[in-house]
Coordinates of C-alpha atoms in Angstrom, one line a residue:
M1 CA 0.0 0.0 0.0
C2 CA 2.8 2.4 0.8
A3 CA 4.5 1.6 -2.4
A4 CA 1.3 2.1 -4.4
A5 CA 0.7 5.4 -2.7
E6 CA 4.2 6.5 -3.5
A7 CA 3.9 5.4 -7.1
A8 CA 0.7 7.5 -7.4
R9 CA 2.5 10.5 -6.0
A10 CA 5.4 10.1 -8.4
K11 CA 3.1 9.7 -11.4
Y12 CA 0.5 12.4 -10.7
G13 CA 2.6 14.8 -8.6
R14 CA 0.4 14.7 -5.5
A15 CA -0.6 12.3 -2.8
A16 CA -3.4 9.8 -3.3
Q17 CA -6.8 10.9 -2.0
F18 CA -8.3 7.5 -1.5
L19 CA -7.3 3.8 -1.4
L20 CA -9.6 1.0 -2.6
V21 CA -8.3 -2.3 -1.4
V22 CA -9.7 -5.6 -2.8
L23 CA -9.2 -8.7 -0.7
P24 CA -10.2 -12.3 -1.6
V25 CA -12.0 -12.6 1.7
K26 CA -12.3 -10.4 4.7
A27 CA -9.6 -11.7 7.0
T28 CA -9.4 -9.8 10.3
E29 CA -5.6 -9.5 10.5
E30 CA -5.3 -8.3 6.9
Y31 CA -8.2 -5.8 7.4
R32 CA -6.5 -4.4 10.5
E33 CA -3.2 -4.0 8.7
V34 CA -4.9 -2.1 5.8
K35 CA -6.5 0.3 8.2
R36 CA -3.3 0.8 10.2
V37 CA -1.4 1.8 7.1
S38 CA -4.2 4.0 5.8
D39 CA -5.3 5.6 9.0
V40 CA -2.0 5.9 10.9
V41 CA 0.9 5.8 8.4
L42 CA -0.4 7.4 5.2
G43 CA -3.4 9.5 6.4
V44 CA -5.4 8.5 3.4
P45 CA -9.0 7.1 3.8
S46 CA -9.5 3.6 2.6
Q47 CA -12.3 1.2 1.7
V48 CA -11.9 -2.6 1.8
V49 CA -14.1 -4.7 -0.4
T50 CA -14.0 -8.5 -0.9
G51 CA -14.1 -10.2 -4.3
K52 CA -17.2 -12.1 -3.4
A53 CA -19.1 -9.2 -2.0
A54 CA -18.2 -6.9 -4.9
R55 CA -18.8 -9.8 -7.4
I56 CA -15.4 -9.4 -8.9
G57 CA -14.6 -12.1 -11.4
R58 CA -18.0 -13.8 -11.1
Q59 CA -20.1 -14.5 -14.2
N60 CA -23.2 -15.9 -12.4
N61 CA -25.9 -13.3 -13.0
Q62 CA -28.1 -15.0 -10.4
D63 CA -25.7 -14.1 -7.7
R64 CA -27.1 -11.1 -5.8
A65 CA -23.7 -10.0 -4.4
G66 CA -22.4 -6.7 -5.7
G67 CA -25.9 -5.5 -6.7
P68 CA -27.3 -1.9 -6.6
V69 CA -27.9 -2.0 -2.9
Y70 CA -24.3 -3.0 -2.1
C71 CA -22.9 -0.4 -4.5
A72 CA -25.2 2.3 -3.0
N73 CA -24.1 1.5 0.6
L74 CA -20.5 1.4 -0.5
A75 CA -20.9 4.8 -2.1
L76 CA -22.3 6.2 1.1
K77 CA -19.3 5.0 3.1
I78 CA -16.7 6.2 0.5
N79 CA -18.3 9.7 0.3
S80 CA -18.3 10.2 4.0
K81 CA -14.7 9.1 4.3
L82 CA -13.7 11.6 1.7
G83 CA -15.4 14.4 3.6
G84 CA -18.6 14.4 1.6
V85 CA -22.1 14.8 3.2
N86 CA -24.8 12.2 2.5
V87 CA -27.5 13.5 4.8
S88 CA -27.8 16.7 6.7
L89 CA -30.2 18.9 8.6
S90 CA -32.3 20.6 5.9
H91 CA -31.9 24.4 6.1
G92 CA -29.9 24.0 9.3
P93 CA -31.7 25.0 12.5
R94 CA -34.1 27.3 10.6
Y95 CA -37.1 25.1 10.9
L96 CA -36.1 23.6 14.3
P97 CA -37.5 25.7 17.1
V98 CA -35.9 23.3 19.6
L99 CA -32.5 24.7 18.4
G100 CA -33.7 28.3 18.4
G101 CA -34.7 28.9 14.9
A102 CA -33.0 30.8 12.1
R103 CA -31.3 33.4 14.3
A104 CA -30.1 31.0 17.0
A105 CA -26.6 31.1 18.3
P106 CA -24.2 28.4 16.9
F107 CA -24.4 25.0 18.5
M108 CA -22.2 21.9 18.5
I109 CA -23.2 18.3 19.1
L110 CA -20.7 15.9 20.6
G111 CA -20.5 12.2 21.3
A112 CA -18.1 10.1 23.4
D113 CA -17.5 6.4 24.1
V114 CA -14.8 4.1 25.5
T115 CA -13.9 0.6 24.4
H116 CA -12.1 -1.7 26.8
P117 CA -9.6 -4.6 26.2
T118 CA -11.2 -8.0 25.9
G119 CA -10.1 -11.6 25.7
P120 CA -6.4 -12.3 26.5
S121 CA -5.9 -8.6 27.2
C122 CA -8.0 -9.0 30.4
K123 CA -5.7 -11.5 32.0
P124 CA -3.8 -10.5 35.2
G125 CA -0.6 -8.8 34.4
V126 CA -1.6 -7.6 30.9
K127 CA -2.0 -3.9 30.9
E128 CA -3.5 -3.1 27.6
P129 CA -5.1 0.4 27.5
S130 CA -8.7 1.3 26.9
V131 CA -9.5 3.4 23.8
A132 CA -11.7 6.5 24.1
A133 CA -13.2 8.6 21.3
V134 CA -14.8 12.0 21.2
V135 CA -16.6 13.4 18.1
A136 CA -18.1 16.8 17.4
S137 CA -20.1 18.4 14.6
L138 CA -18.4 21.2 12.6
D139 CA -21.4 22.7 10.9
Q140 CA -25.0 23.8 11.6
T141 CA -26.5 21.1 9.3
L142 CA -24.7 18.3 11.2
G143 CA -23.1 16.8 8.0
R144 CA -19.4 17.3 8.9
W145 CA -17.8 15.8 11.9
A146 CA -14.3 15.8 13.6
S147 CA -13.0 13.2 16.0
R148 CA -10.3 12.5 18.5
V149 CA -9.1 9.0 19.6
L150 CA -7.4 8.7 23.0
L151 CA -5.6 6.0 25.0
Q152 CA -6.1 5.7 28.7
A153 CA -5.7 3.3 31.6
G154 CA -7.3 -0.1 30.9
R155 CA -10.9 -0.8 32.1
Q156 CA -11.4 2.9 33.0
E157 CA -14.8 4.2 31.8
V158 CA -14.4 7.9 32.6
I159 CA -12.6 9.7 29.8
T160 CA -9.5 11.3 31.4
G161 CA -8.7 13.2 28.2
M162 CA -12.1 14.8 27.8
G163 CA -10.9 18.3 28.5
G164 CA -8.1 18.2 25.9
A165 CA -10.3 16.5 23.3
T166 CA -13.1 19.1 23.8
K167 CA -10.6 22.0 23.5
E168 CA -9.2 20.6 20.2
L169 CA -12.7 20.0 18.8
L170 CA -13.8 23.6 19.8
L171 CA -10.8 24.9 17.9
E172 CA -11.7 22.8 14.9
F173 CA -15.2 24.4 15.1
Y174 CA -13.8 27.9 15.2
R175 CA -11.6 27.2 12.1
A176 CA -14.6 25.7 10.2
N177 CA -16.9 28.6 11.1
R178 CA -14.7 31.7 10.6
G179 CA -14.0 32.1 14.3
A180 CA -17.6 31.6 15.5
K181 CA -17.9 30.0 18.9
P182 CA -20.7 27.5 19.6
Q183 CA -22.8 28.9 22.4
R184 CA -24.6 25.6 23.1
L185 CA -23.0 22.2 23.5
V186 CA -24.9 18.9 23.5
M187 CA -23.0 15.9 24.6
Y188 CA -24.3 12.3 24.0
R189 CA -22.1 10.1 26.2
D190 CA -22.3 6.4 25.4
G191 CA -21.8 3.4 27.7
V192 CA -21.8 4.9 31.2
G193 CA -23.6 2.8 33.9
E194 CA -25.9 4.4 36.4
A195 CA -23.4 3.9 39.2
Q196 CA -20.9 6.1 37.3
F197 CA -23.3 9.0 36.5
E198 CA -22.0 11.2 39.3
Q199 CA -18.4 10.5 38.4
A200 CA -19.1 11.3 34.7
L201 CA -20.5 14.7 35.8
A202 CA -17.8 15.4 38.3
E203 CA -15.0 14.6 35.8
E204 CA -16.1 14.8 32.2
F205 CA -18.7 17.5 32.4
V206 CA -16.4 19.6 34.6
A207 CA -13.6 19.0 32.1
M208 CA -15.8 20.2 29.2
R209 CA -16.5 23.4 31.1
K210 CA -12.9 23.9 31.9
A211 CA -11.9 23.4 28.3
C212 CA -14.2 26.3 27.4
T213 CA -12.7 28.7 30.0
D214 CA -9.2 27.6 29.1
L215 CA -9.8 28.9 25.6
Q216 CA -11.3 32.2 26.8
E217 CA -12.0 33.1 30.5
D218 CA -15.5 34.4 29.9
Y219 CA -16.5 31.7 27.4
R220 CA -19.3 29.8 29.1
P221 CA -21.6 28.1 26.6
A222 CA -24.7 26.3 27.9
I223 CA -24.0 22.5 28.1
T224 CA -26.5 19.7 28.0
F225 CA -25.0 16.3 29.0
V226 CA -26.9 13.1 28.1
I227 CA -26.0 9.5 28.8
V228 CA -27.0 7.0 26.2
Q229 CA -27.5 3.3 27.2
K230 CA -28.1 0.4 24.9
R231 CA -27.3 -2.5 27.3
H232 CA -30.6 -3.1 29.0
N233 CA -33.5 -5.6 28.9
T234 CA -36.4 -3.2 28.3
R235 CA -38.5 -3.7 25.2
L236 CA -41.5 -1.7 24.0
L237 CA -44.5 -3.5 22.6
P238 CA -47.5 -1.9 20.8
S239 CA -50.8 -1.8 22.8
D240 CA -52.7 -2.6 19.6
S241 CA -52.1 -3.1 15.9
S242 CA -52.7 0.6 15.1
A243 CA -49.6 1.5 17.0
A244 CA -47.4 -1.2 15.4
D245 CA -45.4 -1.3 12.2
R246 CA -45.4 -4.3 9.7
K247 CA -43.0 -6.2 11.9
G248 CA -45.1 -5.8 15.0
N249 CA -42.8 -3.3 16.6
V250 CA -43.7 0.1 17.9
V251 CA -43.3 2.7 15.2
P252 CA -40.2 4.9 14.9
G253 CA -40.5 8.0 17.1
T254 CA -42.2 6.2 20.0
V255 CA -41.1 7.7 23.3
V256 CA -41.8 6.4 26.9
D257 CA -41.0 8.8 29.6
R258 CA -43.2 7.7 32.5
G259 CA -44.2 4.5 34.2
I260 CA -41.0 2.5 33.6
T261 CA -38.7 5.5 34.0
N262 CA -37.3 7.1 37.1
S263 CA -39.8 9.8 38.4
A264 CA -37.0 11.6 40.2
T265 CA -34.7 12.0 37.1
F266 CA -34.9 13.2 33.5
D267 CA -34.8 10.0 31.4
F268 CA -36.7 8.4 28.5
Y269 CA -36.8 5.5 26.2
L270 CA -36.8 6.2 22.4
N271 CA -37.5 3.7 19.7
S272 CA -36.0 5.7 16.8
H273 CA -35.7 3.0 14.0
A274 CA -37.8 0.5 12.1
G275 CA -36.6 -3.0 13.1
V276 CA -35.6 -5.5 10.4
L277 CA -35.9 -8.7 12.5
G278 CA -37.3 -9.4 15.9
T279 CA -38.3 -7.0 18.6
N280 CA -36.7 -3.6 18.7
K281 CA -34.5 -2.5 21.6
P282 CA -35.0 1.2 22.4
A283 CA -32.2 3.4 23.5
H284 CA -32.4 4.7 27.1
Y285 CA -31.4 8.4 27.4
H286 CA -30.6 10.0 30.8
V287 CA -30.3 13.8 30.7
L288 CA -28.0 14.6 33.6
V289 CA -27.6 18.4 32.9
D290 CA -29.8 20.6 30.7
E291 CA -28.4 24.1 30.8
I292 CA -29.7 24.7 27.3
G293 CA -33.3 24.2 28.6
F294 CA -34.6 21.8 26.0
G295 CA -37.1 20.2 28.4
A296 CA -38.6 16.8 27.9
D297 CA -40.3 17.4 24.5
G298 CA -37.4 19.3 23.0
M299 CA -34.7 16.8 24.1
Q300 CA -36.8 13.9 22.8
L301 CA -37.5 15.6 19.5
L302 CA -33.9 16.7 18.9
T303 CA -32.6 13.2 19.7
Y304 CA -35.1 11.6 17.3
W305 CA -34.2 13.9 14.5
L306 CA -30.6 13.2 14.9
C307 CA -31.2 9.5 14.3
Y308 CA -31.9 10.3 10.7
L309 CA -28.5 11.9 10.1
Y310 CA -26.3 8.9 10.3
Q311 CA -24.0 9.1 7.2
R312 CA -24.0 5.4 6.4
T313 CA -27.7 4.9 5.8
T314 CA -30.7 6.6 4.4
K315 CA -32.9 5.5 7.2
S316 CA -33.0 6.3 10.9
V317 CA -30.7 4.3 13.3
S318 CA -31.3 2.8 16.7
Y319 CA -29.5 5.5 18.7
C320 CA -28.3 9.0 18.1
P321 CA -25.4 9.3 15.6
P322 CA -23.0 11.3 17.9
A323 CA -22.8 8.4 20.2
Y324 CA -22.8 6.0 17.3
Y325 CA -19.9 7.8 15.6
A326 CA -17.9 7.8 18.9
D327 CA -18.6 4.1 19.3
R328 CA -17.2 3.4 15.8
A329 CA -14.2 5.7 16.2
A330 CA -13.3 4.0 19.5
Y331 CA -13.7 0.6 18.0
R332 CA -11.5 1.6 15.0
G333 CA -8.9 2.9 17.5
R334 CA -9.0 -0.5 19.3
Q335 CA -8.4 -2.3 15.9
L336 CA -5.5 0.1 15.1
L337 CA -4.0 -0.5 18.6
I338 CA -4.0 -4.3 18.0
A339 CA -2.5 -3.9 14.5
S340 CA 0.1 -1.4 15.8
A341 CA 1.1 -3.8 18.5
S342 CA 1.5 -6.6 16.0
A343 CA 3.6 -4.4 13.7
A344 CA 5.8 -3.3 16.7
T345 CA 6.8 -6.9 17.7
T346 CA 9.8 -6.6 15.4
T347 CA 10.9 -3.3 17.0
P348 CA 13.0 -3.9 20.1
S349 CA 12.7 -0.4 21.4
A350 CA 8.9 -0.4 21.5
E351 CA 7.8 -0.1 25.1
G352 CA 4.2 0.6 26.0
A353 CA 1.3 1.7 23.9
D354 CA 2.5 5.3 23.5
A355 CA 5.8 4.0 22.0
W356 CA 4.2 2.1 19.2
F357 CA 0.8 3.6 18.6
A358 CA 1.2 6.9 16.7
G359 CA -2.5 7.8 16.8
I360 CA -4.8 8.7 13.9
H361 CA -3.1 10.7 11.1
K362 CA -3.8 14.4 11.3
D363 CA -5.2 14.4 7.8
L364 CA -8.1 12.2 8.8
T365 CA -9.3 13.7 12.1
N366 CA -11.9 15.9 10.4
V367 CA -13.5 13.3 8.2
L368 CA -15.5 10.1 9.1
Y369 CA -12.6 7.8 8.2
F370 CA -14.0 5.1 10.5
M371 CA -17.3 4.6 8.7

Protein backbone atom coordinates (compact mmCIF):
# COMPACT_ATOMS: atom_id res chain seq x y z
CA MET A 1 0.00 0.00 0.00
CA CYS A 2 2.80 2.40 0.84
CA ALA A 3 4.54 1.57 -2.44
CA ALA A 4 1.31 2.08 -4.40
CA ALA A 5 0.69 5.42 -2.70
CA GLU A 6 4.24 6.54 -3.45
CA ALA A 7 3.92 5.41 -7.09
CA ALA A 8 0.73 7.46 -7.42
CA ARG A 9 2.49 10.50 -5.97
CA ALA A 10 5.40 10.08 -8.38
CA LYS A 11 3.11 9.70 -11.39
CA TYR A 12 0.55 12.41 -10.66
CA GLY A 13 2.60 14.84 -8.62
CA ARG A 14 0.40 14.73 -5.53
CA ALA A 15 -0.62 12.34 -2.79
CA ALA A 16 -3.38 9.80 -3.30
CA GLN A 17 -6.77 10.90 -1.97
CA PHE A 18 -8.33 7.48 -1.52
CA LEU A 19 -7.33 3.81 -1.36
CA LEU A 20 -9.62 1.04 -2.61
CA VAL A 21 -8.34 -2.31 -1.38
CA VAL A 22 -9.75 -5.57 -2.79
CA LEU A 23 -9.21 -8.70 -0.69
CA PRO A 24 -10.21 -12.26 -1.64
CA VAL A 25 -12.00 -12.63 1.70
CA LYS A 26 -12.33 -10.36 4.71
CA ALA A 27 -9.56 -11.65 6.96
CA THR A 28 -9.40 -9.82 10.28
CA GLU A 29 -5.62 -9.46 10.46
CA GLU A 30 -5.31 -8.26 6.87
CA TYR A 31 -8.17 -5.80 7.38
CA ARG A 32 -6.54 -4.37 10.52
CA GLU A 33 -3.22 -3.95 8.73
CA VAL A 34 -4.88 -2.15 5.81
CA LYS A 35 -6.52 0.26 8.25
CA ARG A 36 -3.29 0.76 10.21
CA VAL A 37 -1.40 1.75 7.10
CA SER A 38 -4.16 4.01 5.76
CA ASP A 39 -5.31 5.60 9.04
CA VAL A 40 -2.00 5.89 10.91
CA VAL A 41 0.86 5.83 8.39
CA LEU A 42 -0.45 7.38 5.17
CA GLY A 43 -3.35 9.50 6.36
CA VAL A 44 -5.45 8.47 3.35
CA PRO A 45 -9.01 7.13 3.76
CA SER A 46 -9.48 3.57 2.57
CA GLN A 47 -12.28 1.21 1.68
CA VAL A 48 -11.94 -2.56 1.79
CA VAL A 49 -14.10 -4.73 -0.45
CA THR A 50 -13.95 -8.48 -0.92
CA GLY A 51 -14.05 -10.19 -4.28
CA LYS A 52 -17.19 -12.11 -3.36
CA ALA A 53 -19.13 -9.16 -1.98
CA ALA A 54 -18.17 -6.94 -4.93
CA ARG A 55 -18.82 -9.81 -7.36
CA ILE A 56 -15.41 -9.38 -8.93
CA GLY A 57 -14.61 -12.10 -11.45
CA ARG A 58 -18.02 -13.75 -11.09
CA GLN A 59 -20.11 -14.48 -14.17
CA ASN A 60 -23.19 -15.85 -12.43
CA ASN A 61 -25.91 -13.27 -13.01
CA GLN A 62 -28.11 -14.98 -10.44
CA ASP A 63 -25.67 -14.07 -7.68
CA ARG A 64 -27.12 -11.11 -5.80
CA ALA A 65 -23.75 -10.05 -4.39
CA GLY A 66 -22.42 -6.74 -5.65
CA GLY A 67 -25.86 -5.50 -6.68
CA PRO A 68 -27.25 -1.95 -6.64
CA VAL A 69 -27.91 -1.95 -2.88
CA TYR A 70 -24.35 -3.04 -2.12
CA CYS A 71 -22.93 -0.41 -4.46
CA ALA A 72 -25.15 2.32 -2.99
CA ASN A 73 -24.09 1.46 0.55
CA LEU A 74 -20.46 1.41 -0.54
CA ALA A 75 -20.86 4.84 -2.12
CA LEU A 76 -22.31 6.23 1.12
CA LYS A 77 -19.28 4.99 3.07
CA ILE A 78 -16.73 6.24 0.54
CA ASN A 79 -18.32 9.68 0.25
CA SER A 80 -18.33 10.19 4.02
CA LYS A 81 -14.70 9.06 4.29
CA LEU A 82 -13.73 11.64 1.66
CA GLY A 83 -15.40 14.43 3.62
CA GLY A 84 -18.63 14.44 1.64
CA VAL A 85 -22.09 14.79 3.18
CA ASN A 86 -24.77 12.18 2.48
CA VAL A 87 -27.50 13.46 4.79
CA SER A 88 -27.80 16.73 6.67
CA LEU A 89 -30.23 18.89 8.59
CA SER A 90 -32.32 20.61 5.91
CA HIS A 91 -31.87 24.40 6.13
CA GLY A 92 -29.87 23.99 9.32
CA PRO A 93 -31.73 25.02 12.48
CA ARG A 94 -34.07 27.32 10.55
CA TYR A 95 -37.10 25.07 10.92
CA LEU A 96 -36.12 23.61 14.27
CA PRO A 97 -37.52 25.72 17.11
CA VAL A 98 -35.88 23.32 19.56
CA LEU A 99 -32.52 24.67 18.36
CA GLY A 100 -33.67 28.26 18.45
CA GLY A 101 -34.75 28.85 14.85
CA ALA A 102 -33.00 30.76 12.08
CA ARG A 103 -31.27 33.37 14.29
CA ALA A 104 -30.10 30.98 16.96
CA ALA A 105 -26.57 31.10 18.32
CA PRO A 106 -24.21 28.43 16.92
CA PHE A 107 -24.40 24.98 18.48
CA MET A 108 -22.16 21.92 18.51
CA ILE A 109 -23.23 18.30 19.06
CA LEU A 110 -20.69 15.93 20.61
CA GLY A 111 -20.50 12.19 21.27
CA ALA A 112 -18.12 10.12 23.39
CA ASP A 113 -17.46 6.45 24.12
CA VAL A 114 -14.80 4.09 25.50
CA THR A 115 -13.86 0.56 24.42
CA HIS A 116 -12.06 -1.75 26.83
CA PRO A 117 -9.61 -4.62 26.24
CA THR A 118 -11.22 -8.03 25.93
CA GLY A 119 -10.06 -11.65 25.69
CA PRO A 120 -6.38 -12.31 26.49
CA SER A 121 -5.86 -8.60 27.21
CA CYS A 122 -7.98 -8.96 30.35
CA LYS A 123 -5.65 -11.50 31.98
CA PRO A 124 -3.84 -10.47 35.17
CA GLY A 125 -0.57 -8.75 34.44
CA VAL A 126 -1.62 -7.64 30.94
CA LYS A 127 -1.98 -3.86 30.90
CA GLU A 128 -3.54 -3.06 27.56
CA PRO A 129 -5.11 0.42 27.53
CA SER A 130 -8.72 1.33 26.93
CA VAL A 131 -9.50 3.43 23.85
CA ALA A 132 -11.74 6.48 24.10
CA ALA A 133 -13.18 8.59 21.30
CA VAL A 134 -14.82 12.02 21.24
CA VAL A 135 -16.56 13.36 18.12
CA ALA A 136 -18.12 16.76 17.38
CA SER A 137 -20.11 18.41 14.61
CA LEU A 138 -18.40 21.15 12.61
CA ASP A 139 -21.38 22.73 10.87
CA GLN A 140 -24.95 23.75 11.60
CA THR A 141 -26.46 21.12 9.30
CA LEU A 142 -24.68 18.29 11.16
CA GLY A 143 -23.11 16.80 8.05
CA ARG A 144 -19.43 17.34 8.91
CA TRP A 145 -17.75 15.80 11.95
CA ALA A 146 -14.33 15.76 13.59
CA SER A 147 -12.99 13.17 16.02
CA ARG A 148 -10.26 12.48 18.52
CA VAL A 149 -9.10 9.01 19.63
CA LEU A 150 -7.36 8.71 23.01
CA LEU A 151 -5.59 5.99 24.98
CA GLN A 152 -6.12 5.73 28.72
CA ALA A 153 -5.71 3.27 31.59
CA GLY A 154 -7.32 -0.11 30.91
CA ARG A 155 -10.87 -0.76 32.15
CA GLN A 156 -11.36 2.91 33.03
CA GLU A 157 -14.76 4.17 31.85
CA VAL A 158 -14.43 7.89 32.62
CA ILE A 159 -12.56 9.66 29.80
CA THR A 160 -9.49 11.26 31.35
CA GLY A 161 -8.68 13.22 28.20
CA MET A 162 -12.15 14.75 27.80
CA GLY A 163 -10.91 18.28 28.47
CA GLY A 164 -8.12 18.16 25.91
CA ALA A 165 -10.30 16.53 23.27
CA THR A 166 -13.09 19.08 23.81
CA LYS A 167 -10.64 21.95 23.50
CA GLU A 168 -9.22 20.62 20.24
CA LEU A 169 -12.69 20.04 18.79
CA LEU A 170 -13.80 23.56 19.76
CA LEU A 171 -10.78 24.93 17.91
CA GLU A 172 -11.73 22.85 14.86
CA PHE A 173 -15.22 24.35 15.06
CA TYR A 174 -13.75 27.88 15.17
CA ARG A 175 -11.64 27.22 12.10
CA ALA A 176 -14.58 25.71 10.20
CA ASN A 177 -16.92 28.59 11.07
CA ARG A 178 -14.75 31.69 10.61
CA GLY A 179 -14.02 32.10 14.28
CA ALA A 180 -17.59 31.65 15.51
CA LYS A 181 -17.87 29.97 18.90
CA PRO A 182 -20.66 27.47 19.63
CA GLN A 183 -22.83 28.91 22.38
CA ARG A 184 -24.57 25.60 23.08
CA LEU A 185 -22.95 22.18 23.46
CA VAL A 186 -24.93 18.93 23.53
CA MET A 187 -22.96 15.86 24.63
CA TYR A 188 -24.29 12.32 24.04
CA ARG A 189 -22.10 10.09 26.21
CA ASP A 190 -22.33 6.39 25.40
CA GLY A 191 -21.76 3.42 27.69
CA VAL A 192 -21.80 4.86 31.22
CA GLY A 193 -23.57 2.79 33.88
CA GLU A 194 -25.89 4.42 36.40
CA ALA A 195 -23.38 3.87 39.19
CA GLN A 196 -20.95 6.13 37.31
CA PHE A 197 -23.29 9.02 36.49
CA GLU A 198 -22.00 11.21 39.31
CA GLN A 199 -18.39 10.48 38.40
CA ALA A 200 -19.06 11.33 34.74
CA LEU A 201 -20.52 14.67 35.81
CA ALA A 202 -17.77 15.39 38.30
CA GLU A 203 -14.98 14.64 35.83
CA GLU A 204 -16.15 14.76 32.20
CA PHE A 205 -18.74 17.54 32.45
CA VAL A 206 -16.37 19.64 34.56
CA ALA A 207 -13.56 18.95 32.06
CA MET A 208 -15.75 20.20 29.21
CA ARG A 209 -16.54 23.37 31.14
CA LYS A 210 -12.87 23.95 31.93
CA ALA A 211 -11.92 23.40 28.27
CA CYS A 212 -14.17 26.34 27.37
CA THR A 213 -12.75 28.71 29.99
CA ASP A 214 -9.20 27.64 29.11
CA LEU A 215 -9.80 28.93 25.60
CA GLN A 216 -11.34 32.17 26.84
CA GLU A 217 -11.98 33.06 30.46
CA ASP A 218 -15.49 34.43 29.90
CA TYR A 219 -16.52 31.74 27.39
CA ARG A 220 -19.27 29.76 29.11
CA PRO A 221 -21.58 28.07 26.57
CA ALA A 222 -24.66 26.27 27.85
CA ILE A 223 -24.04 22.52 28.05
CA THR A 224 -26.55 19.68 27.97
CA PHE A 225 -25.04 16.34 29.04
CA VAL A 226 -26.88 13.13 28.10
CA ILE A 227 -26.00 9.50 28.82
CA VAL A 228 -27.01 6.95 26.15
CA GLN A 229 -27.55 3.35 27.24
CA LYS A 230 -28.07 0.38 24.91
CA ARG A 231 -27.33 -2.50 27.28
CA HIS A 232 -30.62 -3.08 29.05
CA ASN A 233 -33.47 -5.58 28.90
CA THR A 234 -36.38 -3.21 28.25
CA ARG A 235 -38.55 -3.73 25.17
CA LEU A 236 -41.50 -1.65 24.00
CA LEU A 237 -44.54 -3.47 22.64
CA PRO A 238 -47.50 -1.87 20.83
CA SER A 239 -50.76 -1.79 22.76
CA ASP A 240 -52.71 -2.61 19.59
CA SER A 241 -52.14 -3.10 15.86
CA SER A 242 -52.75 0.57 15.06
CA ALA A 243 -49.59 1.45 17.03
CA ALA A 244 -47.45 -1.22 15.35
CA ASP A 245 -45.42 -1.35 12.16
CA ARG A 246 -45.41 -4.26 9.70
CA LYS A 247 -42.95 -6.21 11.86
CA GLY A 248 -45.11 -5.85 14.96
CA ASN A 249 -42.78 -3.32 16.61
CA VAL A 250 -43.72 0.10 17.92
CA VAL A 251 -43.32 2.71 15.20
CA PRO A 252 -40.17 4.86 14.95
CA GLY A 253 -40.46 7.95 17.11
CA THR A 254 -42.20 6.18 19.99
CA VAL A 255 -41.14 7.66 23.34
CA VAL A 256 -41.81 6.37 26.85
CA ASP A 257 -40.95 8.83 29.63
CA ARG A 258 -43.18 7.67 32.46
CA GLY A 259 -44.21 4.49 34.21
CA ILE A 260 -41.01 2.53 33.59
CA THR A 261 -38.68 5.52 33.97
CA ASN A 262 -37.35 7.12 37.14
CA SER A 263 -39.78 9.76 38.38
CA ALA A 264 -36.96 11.58 40.17
CA THR A 265 -34.71 11.98 37.12
CA PHE A 266 -34.90 13.20 33.50
CA ASP A 267 -34.79 10.03 31.38
CA PHE A 268 -36.71 8.44 28.52
CA TYR A 269 -36.76 5.47 26.16
CA LEU A 270 -36.80 6.24 22.43
CA ASN A 271 -37.50 3.73 19.66
CA SER A 272 -36.00 5.66 16.76
CA HIS A 273 -35.73 3.02 14.04
CA ALA A 274 -37.76 0.48 12.11
CA GLY A 275 -36.63 -3.00 13.06
CA VAL A 276 -35.62 -5.53 10.42
CA LEU A 277 -35.93 -8.71 12.49
CA GLY A 278 -37.28 -9.44 15.95
CA THR A 279 -38.30 -6.99 18.65
CA ASN A 280 -36.65 -3.58 18.66
CA LYS A 281 -34.52 -2.48 21.58
CA PRO A 282 -35.05 1.22 22.36
CA ALA A 283 -32.18 3.39 23.51
CA HIS A 284 -32.38 4.72 27.07
CA TYR A 285 -31.40 8.38 27.44
CA HIS A 286 -30.55 10.02 30.78
CA VAL A 287 -30.32 13.82 30.74
CA LEU A 288 -27.96 14.63 33.61
CA VAL A 289 -27.61 18.35 32.89
CA ASP A 290 -29.81 20.56 30.69
CA GLU A 291 -28.36 24.07 30.80
CA ILE A 292 -29.74 24.74 27.32
CA GLY A 293 -33.26 24.17 28.64
CA PHE A 294 -34.61 21.75 26.05
CA GLY A 295 -37.12 20.22 28.43
CA ALA A 296 -38.56 16.75 27.86
CA ASP A 297 -40.28 17.40 24.51
CA GLY A 298 -37.36 19.34 23.04
CA MET A 299 -34.75 16.79 24.09
CA GLN A 300 -36.76 13.87 22.76
CA LEU A 301 -37.47 15.61 19.46
CA LEU A 302 -33.86 16.66 18.89
CA THR A 303 -32.60 13.16 19.68
CA TYR A 304 -35.10 11.57 17.30
CA TRP A 305 -34.24 13.93 14.45
CA LEU A 306 -30.55 13.23 14.94
CA CYS A 307 -31.21 9.53 14.35
CA TYR A 308 -31.94 10.32 10.68
CA LEU A 309 -28.53 11.92 10.15
CA TYR A 310 -26.27 8.87 10.29
CA GLN A 311 -24.04 9.14 7.22
CA ARG A 312 -23.95 5.42 6.37
CA THR A 313 -27.67 4.94 5.81
CA THR A 314 -30.72 6.64 4.35
CA LYS A 315 -32.92 5.50 7.24
CA SER A 316 -33.03 6.27 10.95
CA VAL A 317 -30.74 4.32 13.28
CA SER A 318 -31.34 2.81 16.71
CA TYR A 319 -29.51 5.46 18.73
CA CYS A 320 -28.29 8.97 18.07
CA PRO A 321 -25.37 9.33 15.61
CA PRO A 322 -23.01 11.35 17.86
CA ALA A 323 -22.83 8.39 20.24
CA TYR A 324 -22.80 5.98 17.28
CA TYR A 325 -19.85 7.78 15.64
CA ALA A 326 -17.94 7.79 18.93
CA ASP A 327 -18.59 4.06 19.28
CA ARG A 328 -17.22 3.38 15.79
CA ALA A 329 -14.23 5.69 16.24
CA ALA A 330 -13.32 4.01 19.54
CA TYR A 331 -13.72 0.57 17.96
CA ARG A 332 -11.48 1.59 15.04
CA GLY A 333 -8.94 2.88 17.55
CA ARG A 334 -9.03 -0.52 19.27
CA GLN A 335 -8.37 -2.31 15.95
CA LEU A 336 -5.53 0.07 15.12
CA LEU A 337 -4.04 -0.49 18.56
CA ILE A 338 -4.02 -4.25 18.00
CA ALA A 339 -2.53 -3.88 14.51
CA SER A 340 0.12 -1.44 15.76
CA ALA A 341 1.09 -3.84 18.54
CA SER A 342 1.53 -6.63 15.99
CA ALA A 343 3.63 -4.42 13.73
CA ALA A 344 5.76 -3.33 16.70
CA THR A 345 6.82 -6.86 17.71
CA THR A 346 9.85 -6.56 15.43
CA THR A 347 10.88 -3.26 17.01
CA PRO A 348 13.03 -3.93 20.10
CA SER A 349 12.69 -0.37 21.42
CA ALA A 350 8.88 -0.42 21.50
CA GLU A 351 7.80 -0.08 25.13
CA GLY A 352 4.18 0.59 26.02
CA ALA A 353 1.30 1.72 23.86
CA ASP A 354 2.50 5.31 23.50
CA ALA A 355 5.75 4.04 22.04
CA TRP A 356 4.22 2.09 19.17
CA PHE A 357 0.78 3.59 18.58
CA ALA A 358 1.22 6.87 16.72
CA GLY A 359 -2.47 7.76 16.78
CA ILE A 360 -4.78 8.74 13.94
CA HIS A 361 -3.08 10.67 11.14
CA LYS A 362 -3.84 14.40 11.34
CA ASP A 363 -5.21 14.41 7.78
CA LEU A 364 -8.11 12.15 8.82
CA THR A 365 -9.30 13.71 12.06
CA ASN A 366 -11.88 15.94 10.35
CA VAL A 367 -13.55 13.27 8.21
CA LEU A 368 -15.51 10.13 9.06
CA TYR A 369 -12.63 7.79 8.15
CA PHE A 370 -13.99 5.10 10.53
CA MET A 371 -17.30 4.56 8.72
